[in-house]
């Protein structure tokens, strides 16, 4: 009996296109969902270690005519301050879009992300939408060791953007644990 090569592997996410296989339906689902200007919130929910992060990396690497995707891992950006988390997200956006690095003091108020920073970004994007790929969103509901994040200000800062009639910013949350 001939051995069949298994292209899947356990380990870090597949960040390169040549290590990513068999998820074209998932990518097509994202494209179809994002083609509607009515929606600006998607959620990937599933067991841990099934490739959700790999899908996000593939989305972030694609050159899409309708949106600019920015990957942000909430677990690696973990802090006990919602304003630090928003600043980290702003830095990821600026880095991905090749914009000037934001200044930390500008984010002392959680509303600064929405009121000051995002309008600058969306003006730069013109007709394109901003797709924020927020990996490990469920860590916001966890207590990790002695650190407990007060996630409410972070979620409250994002909520008006999600609820807005202006759907220029899209969120894709990835959840792998029970909330």
mmCIF file of C-alpha atoms in Angstrom:
data_model
loop_
_atom_site.group_PDB
_atom_site.id
_atom_site.type_symbol
_atom_site.label_atom_id
_atom_site.label_comp_id
_atom_site.label_asym_id
_atom_site.label_seq_id
_atom_site.Cartn_x
_atom_site.Cartn_y
_atom_site.Cartn_z
ATOM 1 C CA UNK A 1 0.000 0.000 0.000
ATOM 2 C CA UNK A 2 1.402 3.389 -0.997
ATOM 3 C CA UNK A 3 1.844 6.058 1.637
ATOM 4 C CA UNK A 4 -0.240 9.152 1.110
ATOM 5 C CA UNK A 5 1.410 12.441 2.003
ATOM 6 C CA UNK A 6 -0.592 14.421 4.551
ATOM 7 C CA UNK A 7 -0.181 18.171 3.853
ATOM 8 C CA UNK A 8 -1.610 19.110 7.264
ATOM 9 C CA UNK A 9 0.603 19.434 10.303
ATOM 10 C CA UNK A 10 0.221 20.153 13.962
ATOM 11 C CA UNK A 11 2.147 23.181 15.027
ATOM 12 C CA UNK A 12 2.188 26.867 14.280
ATOM 13 C CA UNK A 13 -0.403 28.400 11.929
ATOM 14 C CA UNK A 14 0.117 28.050 8.195
ATOM 15 C CA UNK A 15 1.182 31.571 7.314
ATOM 16 C CA UNK A 16 2.577 30.856 3.841
ATOM 17 C CA UNK A 17 0.319 30.015 0.887
ATOM 18 C CA UNK A 18 2.321 26.888 0.035
ATOM 19 C CA UNK A 19 1.537 25.390 3.470
ATOM 20 C CA UNK A 20 -2.195 26.137 3.323
ATOM 21 C CA UNK A 21 -4.465 23.462 1.832
ATOM 22 C CA UNK A 22 -8.118 22.578 1.469
ATOM 23 C CA UNK A 23 -9.813 25.628 2.949
ATOM 24 C CA UNK A 24 -10.920 27.324 -0.257
ATOM 25 C CA UNK A 25 -14.582 26.979 0.781
ATOM 26 C CA UNK A 26 -13.835 28.897 3.970
ATOM 27 C CA UNK A 27 -12.087 31.676 2.051
ATOM 28 C CA UNK A 28 -14.977 31.819 -0.417
ATOM 29 C CA UNK A 29 -17.428 32.076 2.513
ATOM 30 C CA UNK A 30 -15.496 35.075 3.841
ATOM 31 C CA UNK A 31 -15.436 36.729 0.408
ATOM 32 C CA UNK A 32 -19.169 36.134 -0.070
ATOM 33 C CA UNK A 33 -19.951 37.476 3.392
ATOM 34 C CA UNK A 34 -17.817 40.563 2.876
ATOM 35 C CA UNK A 35 -19.305 41.323 -0.529
ATOM 36 C CA UNK A 36 -22.430 42.551 1.236
ATOM 37 C CA UNK A 37 -22.001 46.103 2.471
ATOM 38 C CA UNK A 38 -24.725 45.397 5.048
ATOM 39 C CA UNK A 39 -22.513 43.225 7.217
ATOM 40 C CA UNK A 40 -19.507 44.288 9.193
ATOM 41 C CA UNK A 41 -19.227 41.467 11.717
ATOM 42 C CA UNK A 42 -18.238 37.850 11.142
ATOM 43 C CA UNK A 43 -17.406 35.232 13.754
ATOM 44 C CA UNK A 44 -15.355 32.069 13.277
ATOM 45 C CA UNK A 45 -16.137 29.710 16.115
ATOM 46 C CA UNK A 46 -14.674 26.246 16.435
ATOM 47 C CA UNK A 47 -12.540 23.881 18.384
ATOM 48 C CA UNK A 48 -8.991 24.844 19.097
ATOM 49 C CA UNK A 49 -6.261 23.724 16.667
ATOM 50 C CA UNK A 50 -8.478 23.326 13.586
ATOM 51 C CA UNK A 51 -6.888 26.065 11.474
ATOM 52 C CA UNK A 52 -8.865 29.217 12.241
ATOM 53 C CA UNK A 53 -5.687 31.274 12.686
ATOM 54 C CA UNK A 54 -4.254 29.859 9.451
ATOM 55 C CA UNK A 55 -7.356 31.076 7.602
ATOM 56 C CA UNK A 56 -6.886 34.559 9.074
ATOM 57 C CA UNK A 57 -3.264 34.622 7.940
ATOM 58 C CA UNK A 58 -4.306 33.682 4.405
ATOM 59 C CA UNK A 59 -6.975 36.394 4.367
ATOM 60 C CA UNK A 60 -4.442 38.963 5.593
ATOM 61 C CA UNK A 61 -1.935 38.001 2.868
ATOM 62 C CA UNK A 62 -4.378 38.335 -0.018
ATOM 63 C CA UNK A 63 -4.476 41.451 -2.142
ATOM 64 C CA UNK A 64 -8.211 42.079 -2.252
ATOM 65 C CA UNK A 65 -9.719 44.911 -4.320
ATOM 66 C CA UNK A 66 -12.469 45.673 -1.773
ATOM 67 C CA UNK A 67 -10.709 45.645 1.583
ATOM 68 C CA UNK A 68 -7.409 45.841 3.435
ATOM 69 C CA UNK A 69 -7.080 43.111 6.049
ATOM 70 C CA UNK A 70 -5.172 43.542 9.301
ATOM 71 C CA UNK A 71 -4.379 40.556 11.534
ATOM 72 C CA UNK A 72 -4.227 41.132 15.291
ATOM 73 C CA UNK A 73 -3.712 38.371 17.844
ATOM 74 C CA UNK A 74 -5.393 39.433 21.055
ATOM 75 C CA UNK A 75 -3.560 36.745 22.996
ATOM 76 C CA UNK A 76 -0.099 37.995 22.049
ATOM 77 C CA UNK A 77 -1.208 41.582 22.634
ATOM 78 C CA UNK A 78 -2.594 40.638 26.030
ATOM 79 C CA UNK A 79 -2.403 43.363 28.624
ATOM 80 C CA UNK A 80 -4.538 44.339 31.566
ATOM 81 C CA UNK A 81 -5.430 47.659 29.966
ATOM 82 C CA UNK A 82 -8.068 48.133 27.292
ATOM 83 C CA UNK A 83 -6.370 51.327 26.126
ATOM 84 C CA UNK A 84 -3.092 49.414 25.660
ATOM 85 C CA UNK A 85 -4.978 46.807 23.653
ATOM 86 C CA UNK A 86 -6.545 49.496 21.450
ATOM 87 C CA UNK A 87 -3.130 51.085 20.992
ATOM 88 C CA UNK A 88 -1.705 47.695 19.992
ATOM 89 C CA UNK A 89 -4.488 47.275 17.452
ATOM 90 C CA UNK A 90 -3.808 50.777 16.112
ATOM 91 C CA UNK A 91 -0.106 49.929 15.755
ATOM 92 C CA UNK A 92 -0.957 46.742 13.849
ATOM 93 C CA UNK A 93 -3.234 48.707 11.522
ATOM 94 C CA UNK A 94 -0.614 51.401 10.936
ATOM 95 C CA UNK A 95 2.096 48.820 10.300
ATOM 96 C CA UNK A 96 0.029 46.751 7.863
ATOM 97 C CA UNK A 97 -1.178 49.809 5.951
ATOM 98 C CA UNK A 98 2.228 51.524 6.066
ATOM 99 C CA UNK A 99 0.892 54.539 7.961
ATOM 100 C CA UNK A 100 2.837 56.557 10.546
ATOM 101 C CA UNK A 101 3.148 54.812 13.894
ATOM 102 C CA UNK A 102 0.528 56.151 16.326
ATOM 103 C CA UNK A 103 1.575 57.810 19.585
ATOM 104 C CA UNK A 104 0.726 55.954 22.794
ATOM 105 C CA UNK A 105 -0.527 59.023 24.733
ATOM 106 C CA UNK A 106 -3.129 59.603 22.010
ATOM 107 C CA UNK A 107 -4.884 56.422 23.186
ATOM 108 C CA UNK A 108 -5.303 57.204 26.865
ATOM 109 C CA UNK A 109 -9.044 57.431 26.276
ATOM 110 C CA UNK A 110 -10.722 54.354 24.726
ATOM 111 C CA UNK A 111 -12.845 56.570 22.440
ATOM 112 C CA UNK A 112 -9.697 57.963 20.792
ATOM 113 C CA UNK A 113 -9.384 54.813 18.678
ATOM 114 C CA UNK A 114 -12.848 55.330 17.188
ATOM 115 C CA UNK A 115 -13.046 59.127 17.130
ATOM 116 C CA UNK A 116 -9.500 60.099 16.144
ATOM 117 C CA UNK A 117 -7.571 57.130 14.764
ATOM 118 C CA UNK A 118 -10.068 55.187 12.623
ATOM 119 C CA UNK A 119 -11.295 58.192 10.609
ATOM 120 C CA UNK A 120 -7.681 58.865 9.557
ATOM 121 C CA UNK A 121 -7.313 55.239 8.472
ATOM 122 C CA UNK A 122 -10.570 55.085 6.532
ATOM 123 C CA UNK A 123 -9.739 58.331 4.726
ATOM 124 C CA UNK A 124 -6.451 56.753 3.616
ATOM 125 C CA UNK A 125 -8.283 53.664 2.345
ATOM 126 C CA UNK A 126 -10.660 55.610 0.127
ATOM 127 C CA UNK A 127 -13.254 53.175 -1.254
ATOM 128 C CA UNK A 128 -11.691 50.124 0.373
ATOM 129 C CA UNK A 129 -12.993 48.744 3.644
ATOM 130 C CA UNK A 130 -10.836 47.897 6.661
ATOM 131 C CA UNK A 131 -11.095 44.243 7.729
ATOM 132 C CA UNK A 132 -9.880 43.669 11.285
ATOM 133 C CA UNK A 133 -9.022 40.007 11.867
ATOM 134 C CA UNK A 134 -9.131 39.656 15.655
ATOM 135 C CA UNK A 135 -7.708 36.277 16.604
ATOM 136 C CA UNK A 136 -8.283 34.709 20.031
ATOM 137 C CA UNK A 137 -11.105 37.143 20.829
ATOM 138 C CA UNK A 138 -12.225 34.817 23.595
ATOM 139 C CA UNK A 139 -9.139 35.577 25.726
ATOM 140 C CA UNK A 140 -10.931 38.772 26.691
ATOM 141 C CA UNK A 141 -13.262 36.693 28.844
ATOM 142 C CA UNK A 142 -10.512 34.757 30.621
ATOM 143 C CA UNK A 143 -8.519 35.360 33.724
ATOM 144 C CA UNK A 144 -4.938 34.441 32.902
ATOM 145 C CA UNK A 145 -2.826 33.766 35.950
ATOM 146 C CA UNK A 146 -2.779 36.808 38.191
ATOM 147 C CA UNK A 147 -3.701 39.091 35.293
ATOM 148 C CA UNK A 148 -7.326 39.925 34.767
ATOM 149 C CA UNK A 149 -8.234 42.116 31.829
ATOM 150 C CA UNK A 150 -11.138 44.457 32.230
ATOM 151 C CA UNK A 151 -12.358 43.761 28.704
ATOM 152 C CA UNK A 152 -15.463 45.889 28.972
ATOM 153 C CA UNK A 153 -13.792 49.186 27.898
ATOM 154 C CA UNK A 154 -12.235 47.407 24.892
ATOM 155 C CA UNK A 155 -15.567 45.929 23.815
ATOM 156 C CA UNK A 156 -17.317 49.241 24.525
ATOM 157 C CA UNK A 157 -14.802 51.012 22.290
ATOM 158 C CA UNK A 158 -15.527 48.609 19.408
ATOM 159 C CA UNK A 159 -19.296 48.428 19.849
ATOM 160 C CA UNK A 160 -20.163 51.842 18.316
ATOM 161 C CA UNK A 161 -18.056 50.930 15.273
ATOM 162 C CA UNK A 162 -19.870 47.608 14.884
ATOM 163 C CA UNK A 163 -23.276 49.257 15.384
ATOM 164 C CA UNK A 164 -22.523 52.118 13.003
ATOM 165 C CA UNK A 165 -24.440 52.575 9.768
ATOM 166 C CA UNK A 166 -21.073 53.217 8.122
ATOM 167 C CA UNK A 167 -19.820 49.713 7.370
ATOM 168 C CA UNK A 168 -16.333 50.758 6.269
ATOM 169 C CA UNK A 169 -14.757 48.813 9.142
ATOM 170 C CA UNK A 170 -15.403 45.066 9.256
ATOM 171 C CA UNK A 171 -14.625 42.778 12.180
ATOM 172 C CA UNK A 172 -13.864 39.086 11.991
ATOM 173 C CA UNK A 173 -13.656 37.619 15.492
ATOM 174 C CA UNK A 174 -12.134 34.185 16.052
ATOM 175 C CA UNK A 175 -13.313 32.245 19.079
ATOM 176 C CA UNK A 176 -11.980 28.836 20.073
ATOM 177 C CA UNK A 177 -13.187 28.509 23.647
ATOM 178 C CA UNK A 178 -16.521 28.813 25.326
ATOM 179 C CA UNK A 179 -17.381 32.344 26.338
#
